[in-house]
Short mmCIF file of C-alpha atoms and ligand atoms in Angstrom, two decimals:
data_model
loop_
_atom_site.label_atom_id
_atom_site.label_comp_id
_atom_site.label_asym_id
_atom_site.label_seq_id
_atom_site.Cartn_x
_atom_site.Cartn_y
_atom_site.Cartn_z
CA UNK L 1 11.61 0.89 26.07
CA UNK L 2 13.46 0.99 22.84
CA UNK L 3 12.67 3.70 20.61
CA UNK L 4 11.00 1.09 17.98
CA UNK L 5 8.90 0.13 20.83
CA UNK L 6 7.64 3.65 21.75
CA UNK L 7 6.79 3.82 17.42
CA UNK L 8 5.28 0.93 17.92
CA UNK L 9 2.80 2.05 21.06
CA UNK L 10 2.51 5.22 19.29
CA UNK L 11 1.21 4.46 16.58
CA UNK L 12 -0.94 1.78 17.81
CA UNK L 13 -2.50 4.65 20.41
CA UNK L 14 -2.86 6.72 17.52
CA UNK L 15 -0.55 9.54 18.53
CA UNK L 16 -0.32 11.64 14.74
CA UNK L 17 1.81 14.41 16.42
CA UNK L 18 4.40 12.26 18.28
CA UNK L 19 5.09 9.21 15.91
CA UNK L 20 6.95 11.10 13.41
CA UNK L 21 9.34 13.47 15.94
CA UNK L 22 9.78 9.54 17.40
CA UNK L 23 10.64 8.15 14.42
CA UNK L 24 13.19 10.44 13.58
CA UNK L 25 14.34 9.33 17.18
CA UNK L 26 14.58 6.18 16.39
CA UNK L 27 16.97 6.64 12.88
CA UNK L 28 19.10 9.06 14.73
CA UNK L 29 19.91 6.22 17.36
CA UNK L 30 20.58 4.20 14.49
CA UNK L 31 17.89 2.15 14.02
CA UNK L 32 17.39 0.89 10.37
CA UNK L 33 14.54 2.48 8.28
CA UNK L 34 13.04 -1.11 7.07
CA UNK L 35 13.37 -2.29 10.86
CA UNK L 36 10.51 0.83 11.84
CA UNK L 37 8.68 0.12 9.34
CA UNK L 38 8.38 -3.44 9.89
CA UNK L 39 7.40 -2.43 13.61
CA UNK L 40 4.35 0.22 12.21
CA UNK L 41 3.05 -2.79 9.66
CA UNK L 42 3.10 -4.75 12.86
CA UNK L 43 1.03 -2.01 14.93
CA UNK L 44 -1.30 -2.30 11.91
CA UNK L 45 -2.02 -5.51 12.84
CA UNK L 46 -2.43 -5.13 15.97
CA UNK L 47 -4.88 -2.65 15.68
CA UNK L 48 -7.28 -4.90 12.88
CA UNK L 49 -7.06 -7.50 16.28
CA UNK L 50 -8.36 -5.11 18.53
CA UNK L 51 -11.04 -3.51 15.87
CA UNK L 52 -12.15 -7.62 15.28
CA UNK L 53 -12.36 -8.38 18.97
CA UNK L 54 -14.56 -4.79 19.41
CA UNK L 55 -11.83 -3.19 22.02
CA UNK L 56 -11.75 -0.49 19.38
CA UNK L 57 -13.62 1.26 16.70
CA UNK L 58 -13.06 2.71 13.45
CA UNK L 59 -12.14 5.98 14.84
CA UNK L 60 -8.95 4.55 16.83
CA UNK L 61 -8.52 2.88 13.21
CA UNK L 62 -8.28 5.92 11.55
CA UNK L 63 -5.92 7.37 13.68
CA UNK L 64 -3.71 5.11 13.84
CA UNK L 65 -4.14 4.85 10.41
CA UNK L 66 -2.87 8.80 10.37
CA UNK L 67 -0.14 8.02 13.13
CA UNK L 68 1.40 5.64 10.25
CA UNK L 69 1.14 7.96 7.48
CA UNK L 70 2.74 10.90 9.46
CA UNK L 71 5.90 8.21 10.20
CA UNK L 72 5.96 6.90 7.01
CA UNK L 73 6.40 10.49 5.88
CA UNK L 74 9.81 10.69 8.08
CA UNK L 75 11.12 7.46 6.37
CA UNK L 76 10.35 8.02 3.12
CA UNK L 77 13.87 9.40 2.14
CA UNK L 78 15.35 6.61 3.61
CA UNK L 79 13.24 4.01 2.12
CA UNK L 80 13.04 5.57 -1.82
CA UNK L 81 16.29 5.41 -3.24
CA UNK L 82 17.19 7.71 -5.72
CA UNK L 83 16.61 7.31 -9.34
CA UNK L 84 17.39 8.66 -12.19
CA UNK L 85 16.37 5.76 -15.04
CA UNK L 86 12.74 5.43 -15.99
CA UNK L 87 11.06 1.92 -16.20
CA UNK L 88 8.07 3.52 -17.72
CA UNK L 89 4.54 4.23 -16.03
CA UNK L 90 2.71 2.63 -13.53
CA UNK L 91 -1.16 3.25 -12.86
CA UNK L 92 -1.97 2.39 -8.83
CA UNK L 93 -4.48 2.47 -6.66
CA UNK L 94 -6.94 1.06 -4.55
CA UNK L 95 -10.77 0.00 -6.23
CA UNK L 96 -14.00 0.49 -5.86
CA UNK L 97 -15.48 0.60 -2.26
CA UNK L 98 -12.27 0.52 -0.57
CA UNK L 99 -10.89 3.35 1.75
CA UNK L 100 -7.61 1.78 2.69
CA UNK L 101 -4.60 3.22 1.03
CA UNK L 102 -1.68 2.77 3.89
CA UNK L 103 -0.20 -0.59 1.60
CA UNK L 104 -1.01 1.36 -1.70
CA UNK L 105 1.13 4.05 -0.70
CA UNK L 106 3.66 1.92 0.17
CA UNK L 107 3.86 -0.06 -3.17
CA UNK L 108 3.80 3.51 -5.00
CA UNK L 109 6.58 4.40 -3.08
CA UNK L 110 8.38 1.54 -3.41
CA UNK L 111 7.76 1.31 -7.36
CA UNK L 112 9.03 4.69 -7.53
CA UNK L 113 11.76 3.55 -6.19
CA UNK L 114 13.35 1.42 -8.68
CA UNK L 115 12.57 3.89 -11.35
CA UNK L 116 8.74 3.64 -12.09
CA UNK L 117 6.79 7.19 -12.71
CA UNK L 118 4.03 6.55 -10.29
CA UNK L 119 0.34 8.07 -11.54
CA UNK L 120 -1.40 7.48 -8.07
CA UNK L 121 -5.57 7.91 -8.72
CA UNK L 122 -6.02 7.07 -4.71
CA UNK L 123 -8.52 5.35 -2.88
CA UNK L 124 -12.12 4.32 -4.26
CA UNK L 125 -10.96 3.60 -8.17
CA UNK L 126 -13.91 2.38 -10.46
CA UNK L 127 -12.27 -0.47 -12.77
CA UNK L 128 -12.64 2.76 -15.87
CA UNK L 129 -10.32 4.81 -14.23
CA UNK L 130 -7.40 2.65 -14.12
CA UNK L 131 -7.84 1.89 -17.80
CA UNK L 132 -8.66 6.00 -18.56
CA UNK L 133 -5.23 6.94 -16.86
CA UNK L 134 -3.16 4.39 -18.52
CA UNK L 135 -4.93 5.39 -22.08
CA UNK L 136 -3.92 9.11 -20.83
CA UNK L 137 -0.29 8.16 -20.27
CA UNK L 138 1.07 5.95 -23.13
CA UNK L 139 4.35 4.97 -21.44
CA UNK L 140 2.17 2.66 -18.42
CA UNK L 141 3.53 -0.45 -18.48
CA UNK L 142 2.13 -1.51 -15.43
CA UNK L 143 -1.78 -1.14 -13.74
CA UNK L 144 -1.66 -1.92 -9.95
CA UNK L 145 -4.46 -2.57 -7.65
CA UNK L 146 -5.04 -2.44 -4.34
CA UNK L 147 -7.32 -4.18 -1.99
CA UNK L 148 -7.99 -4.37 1.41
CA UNK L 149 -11.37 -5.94 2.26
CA UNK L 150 -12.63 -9.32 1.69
CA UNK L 151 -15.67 -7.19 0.30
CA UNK L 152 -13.69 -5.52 -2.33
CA UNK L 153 -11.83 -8.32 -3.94
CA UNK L 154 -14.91 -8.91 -6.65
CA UNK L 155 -13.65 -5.12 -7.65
CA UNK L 156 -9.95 -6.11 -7.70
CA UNK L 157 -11.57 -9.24 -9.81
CA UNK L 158 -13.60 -6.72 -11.95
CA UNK L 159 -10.86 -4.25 -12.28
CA UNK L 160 -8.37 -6.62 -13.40
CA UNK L 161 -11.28 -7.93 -16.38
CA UNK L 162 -11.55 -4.50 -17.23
CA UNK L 163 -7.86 -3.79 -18.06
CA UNK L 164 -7.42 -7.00 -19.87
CA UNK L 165 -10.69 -6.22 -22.04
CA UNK L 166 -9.57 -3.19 -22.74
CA UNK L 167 -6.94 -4.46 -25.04
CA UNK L 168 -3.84 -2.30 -23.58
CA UNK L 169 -0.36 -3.26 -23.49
CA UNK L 170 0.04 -3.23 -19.97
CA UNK L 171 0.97 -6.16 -17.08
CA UNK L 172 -1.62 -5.92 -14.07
CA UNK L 173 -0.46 -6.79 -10.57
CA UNK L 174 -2.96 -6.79 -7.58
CA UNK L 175 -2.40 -7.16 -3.92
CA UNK L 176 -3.51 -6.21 -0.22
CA UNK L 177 -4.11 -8.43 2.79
CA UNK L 178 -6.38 -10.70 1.53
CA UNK L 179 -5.03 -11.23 -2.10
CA UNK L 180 -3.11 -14.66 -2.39
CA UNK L 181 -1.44 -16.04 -5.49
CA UNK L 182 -4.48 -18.43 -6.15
CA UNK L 183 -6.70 -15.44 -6.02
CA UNK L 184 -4.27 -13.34 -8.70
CA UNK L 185 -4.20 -16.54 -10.92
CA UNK L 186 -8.09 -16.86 -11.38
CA UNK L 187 -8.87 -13.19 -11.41
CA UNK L 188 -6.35 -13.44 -14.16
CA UNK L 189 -3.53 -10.68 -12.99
CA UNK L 190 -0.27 -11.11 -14.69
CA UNK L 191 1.37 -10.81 -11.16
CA UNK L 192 0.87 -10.88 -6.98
CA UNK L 193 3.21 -9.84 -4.56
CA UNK L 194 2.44 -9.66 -1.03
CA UNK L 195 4.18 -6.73 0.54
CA UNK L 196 5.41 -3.48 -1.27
CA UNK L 197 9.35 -4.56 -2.07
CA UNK L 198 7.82 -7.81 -4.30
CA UNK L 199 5.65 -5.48 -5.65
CA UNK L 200 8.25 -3.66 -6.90
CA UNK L 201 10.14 -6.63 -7.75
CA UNK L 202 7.39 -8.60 -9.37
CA UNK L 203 6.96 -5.32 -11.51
CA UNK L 204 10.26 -5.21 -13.08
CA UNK L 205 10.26 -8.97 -13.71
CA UNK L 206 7.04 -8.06 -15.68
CA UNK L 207 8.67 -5.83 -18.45
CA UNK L 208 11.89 -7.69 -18.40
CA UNK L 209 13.62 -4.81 -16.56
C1 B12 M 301 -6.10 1.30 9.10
C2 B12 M 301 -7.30 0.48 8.78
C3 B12 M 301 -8.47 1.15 8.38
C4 B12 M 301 -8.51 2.66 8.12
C5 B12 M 301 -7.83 2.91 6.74
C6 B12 M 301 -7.17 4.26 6.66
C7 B12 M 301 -6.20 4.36 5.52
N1 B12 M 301 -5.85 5.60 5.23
O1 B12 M 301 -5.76 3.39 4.94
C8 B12 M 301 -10.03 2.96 8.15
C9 B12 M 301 -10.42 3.41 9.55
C10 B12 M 301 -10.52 3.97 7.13
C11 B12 M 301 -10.61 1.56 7.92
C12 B12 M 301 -11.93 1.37 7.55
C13 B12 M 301 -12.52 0.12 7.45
N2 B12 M 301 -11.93 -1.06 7.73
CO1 B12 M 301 -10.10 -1.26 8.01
N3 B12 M 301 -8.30 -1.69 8.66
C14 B12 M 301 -7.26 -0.94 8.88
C15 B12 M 301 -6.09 -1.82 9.40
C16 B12 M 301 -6.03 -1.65 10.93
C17 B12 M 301 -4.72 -1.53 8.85
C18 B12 M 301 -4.58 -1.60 7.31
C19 B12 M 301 -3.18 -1.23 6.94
O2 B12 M 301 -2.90 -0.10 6.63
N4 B12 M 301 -2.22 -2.21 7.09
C20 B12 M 301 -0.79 -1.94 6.91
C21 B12 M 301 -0.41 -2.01 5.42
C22 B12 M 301 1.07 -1.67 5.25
O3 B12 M 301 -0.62 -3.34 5.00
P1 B12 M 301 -1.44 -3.71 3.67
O4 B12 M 301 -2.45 -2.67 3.41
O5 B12 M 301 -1.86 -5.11 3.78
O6 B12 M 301 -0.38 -3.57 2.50
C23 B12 M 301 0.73 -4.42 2.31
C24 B12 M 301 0.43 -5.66 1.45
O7 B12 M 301 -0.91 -6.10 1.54
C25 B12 M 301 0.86 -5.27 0.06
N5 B12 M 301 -0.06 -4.58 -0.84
C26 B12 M 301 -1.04 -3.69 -0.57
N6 B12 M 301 -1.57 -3.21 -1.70
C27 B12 M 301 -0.94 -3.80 -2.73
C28 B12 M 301 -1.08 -3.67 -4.12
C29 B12 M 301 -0.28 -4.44 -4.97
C30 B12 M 301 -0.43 -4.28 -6.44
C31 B12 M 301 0.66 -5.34 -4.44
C32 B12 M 301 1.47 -6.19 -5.34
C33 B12 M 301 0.82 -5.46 -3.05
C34 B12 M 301 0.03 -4.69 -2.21
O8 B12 M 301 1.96 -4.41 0.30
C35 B12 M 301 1.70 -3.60 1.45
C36 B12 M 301 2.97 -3.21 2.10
O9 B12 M 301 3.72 -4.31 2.57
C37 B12 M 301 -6.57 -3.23 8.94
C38 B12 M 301 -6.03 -4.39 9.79
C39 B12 M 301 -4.90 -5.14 9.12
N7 B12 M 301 -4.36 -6.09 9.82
O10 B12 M 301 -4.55 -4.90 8.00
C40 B12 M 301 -8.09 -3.08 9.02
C41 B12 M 301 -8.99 -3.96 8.15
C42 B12 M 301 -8.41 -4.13 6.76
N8 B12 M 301 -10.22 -3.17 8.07
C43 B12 M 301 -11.30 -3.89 8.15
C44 B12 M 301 -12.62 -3.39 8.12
C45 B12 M 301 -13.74 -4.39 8.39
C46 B12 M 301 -12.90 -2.03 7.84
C47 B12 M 301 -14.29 -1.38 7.73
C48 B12 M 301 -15.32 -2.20 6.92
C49 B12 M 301 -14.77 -1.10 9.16
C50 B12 M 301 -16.18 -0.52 9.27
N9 B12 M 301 -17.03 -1.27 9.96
O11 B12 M 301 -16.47 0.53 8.78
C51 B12 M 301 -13.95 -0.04 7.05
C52 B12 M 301 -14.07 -0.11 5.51
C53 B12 M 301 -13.90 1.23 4.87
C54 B12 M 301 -13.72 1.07 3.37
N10 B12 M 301 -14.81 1.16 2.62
O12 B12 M 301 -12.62 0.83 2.91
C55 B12 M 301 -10.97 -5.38 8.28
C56 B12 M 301 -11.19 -6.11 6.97
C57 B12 M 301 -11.77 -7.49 7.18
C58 B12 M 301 -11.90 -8.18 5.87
N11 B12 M 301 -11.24 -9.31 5.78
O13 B12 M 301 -12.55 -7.73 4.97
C59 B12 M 301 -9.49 -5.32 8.80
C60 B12 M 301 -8.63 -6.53 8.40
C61 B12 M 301 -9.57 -5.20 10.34
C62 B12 M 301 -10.10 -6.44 11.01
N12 B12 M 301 -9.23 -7.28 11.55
O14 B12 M 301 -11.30 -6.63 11.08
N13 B12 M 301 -9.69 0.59 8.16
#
């Protein structure tokens, strides 16, 4: 088995303690940092197929959930370049009634990236808080929301109404699994991307960076 593979059936068993040593593996025999990541997204999904067709539970969710993080960790100073120019702030996270924050964290990290100071407020954001941080911080250019759950999208709808009625200068981009473009456009976000490198993208285009 190739050492993306094991990643792959690690984290999808929900082994915390061995995906990271593994994924460290896996760089050292020269596989590329986007190419595991890719494969852990791809456990993700598998994972949401089992939960749906009731092979597993919310338990075997969460940790695989935690086997992701932990090799996310490892890649992280592979997949953040470093940067020394600031695009200004960005306000994420993921609203109201929603627990996921795997994506989130992957759009911070990305946004970071390319030269964003990242105020992360986590999982479970009333629409108040995103506006409250970016009042806090005057340089946030940019409010991002995540969400995961087909339940949660009136909250992405309400947090995105929020922002824009709260008069501040700032471009709002919204995504997760179930977002679309068509969804963006009527909650009336300034911008959708659907993985965390357009975020990032789709952020930049936003302040004409
Ligand atoms: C892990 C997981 C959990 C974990 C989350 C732990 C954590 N720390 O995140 C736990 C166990 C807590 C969990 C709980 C639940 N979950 Co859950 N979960 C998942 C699972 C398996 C993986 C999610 C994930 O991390 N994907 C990988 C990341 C990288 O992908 P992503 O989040 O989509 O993010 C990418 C893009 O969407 C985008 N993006 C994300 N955010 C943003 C933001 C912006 C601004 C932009 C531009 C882009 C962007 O970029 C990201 C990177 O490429 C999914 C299945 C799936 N296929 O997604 C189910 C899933 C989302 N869960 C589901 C459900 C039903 C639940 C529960 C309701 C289960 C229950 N009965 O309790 C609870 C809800 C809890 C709550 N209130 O939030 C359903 C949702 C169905 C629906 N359509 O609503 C899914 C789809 C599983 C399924 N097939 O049934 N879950």
């Amino acid at each position: 088995m190739s050492k993306i593979a094991e990643v792959k059936s690690m984290v999808e068993a929900g082994k915390a303690k061995l995906v990271p040593g593994l994924v460290q593996e896996a760089l050292d025999s020269g596989d590329k940092a986007q190419d595991i990541l890719d494969a852990m997204i791809e456990s993700m999904g598998v994972v949401g197929d089992k939960f749906s067709a009731g092979d597993i539970f919310v338990p075997e969710m969460l940790m695989a959930a935690k086997a992701m993080s932990k090799g996310v960790e490892v890649l992280k100073p592979q997949l953040a370049g470093d940067t020394s120019t600031s695009l200004g702030g960005c306000v994420i996270g993921t609203v109201a009634g929603d627990l996921h924050d795997i994506g989130k964290n992957l759009v911070a990290m990305m946004l970071e990236s390319v030269g964003f100071d990242v105020i992360d407020l986590g999982v479970d954001v009333p629409a108040e808080k995103f506006v409250q941080a970016a009042k806090d911080n005057p340089n946030v250019k940019i409010v991002a929301c995540s969400g995961l759950l087909t339940t949660t999208m009136p909250a992405v709808k309400e947090t995105v109404a929020t922002v824009k009625a709260s008069g501040l200068d700032v471009k709002v981009i919204v995504g997760g699994a179930p977002v679309t473009q068509a969804m963006a456009d009527e909650f009336g976000a300034d911008g959708y991307a659907p993985d965390a490198g357009g975020a990032a993208t789709k952020a930049k285009e936003l302040i004409g960076a």
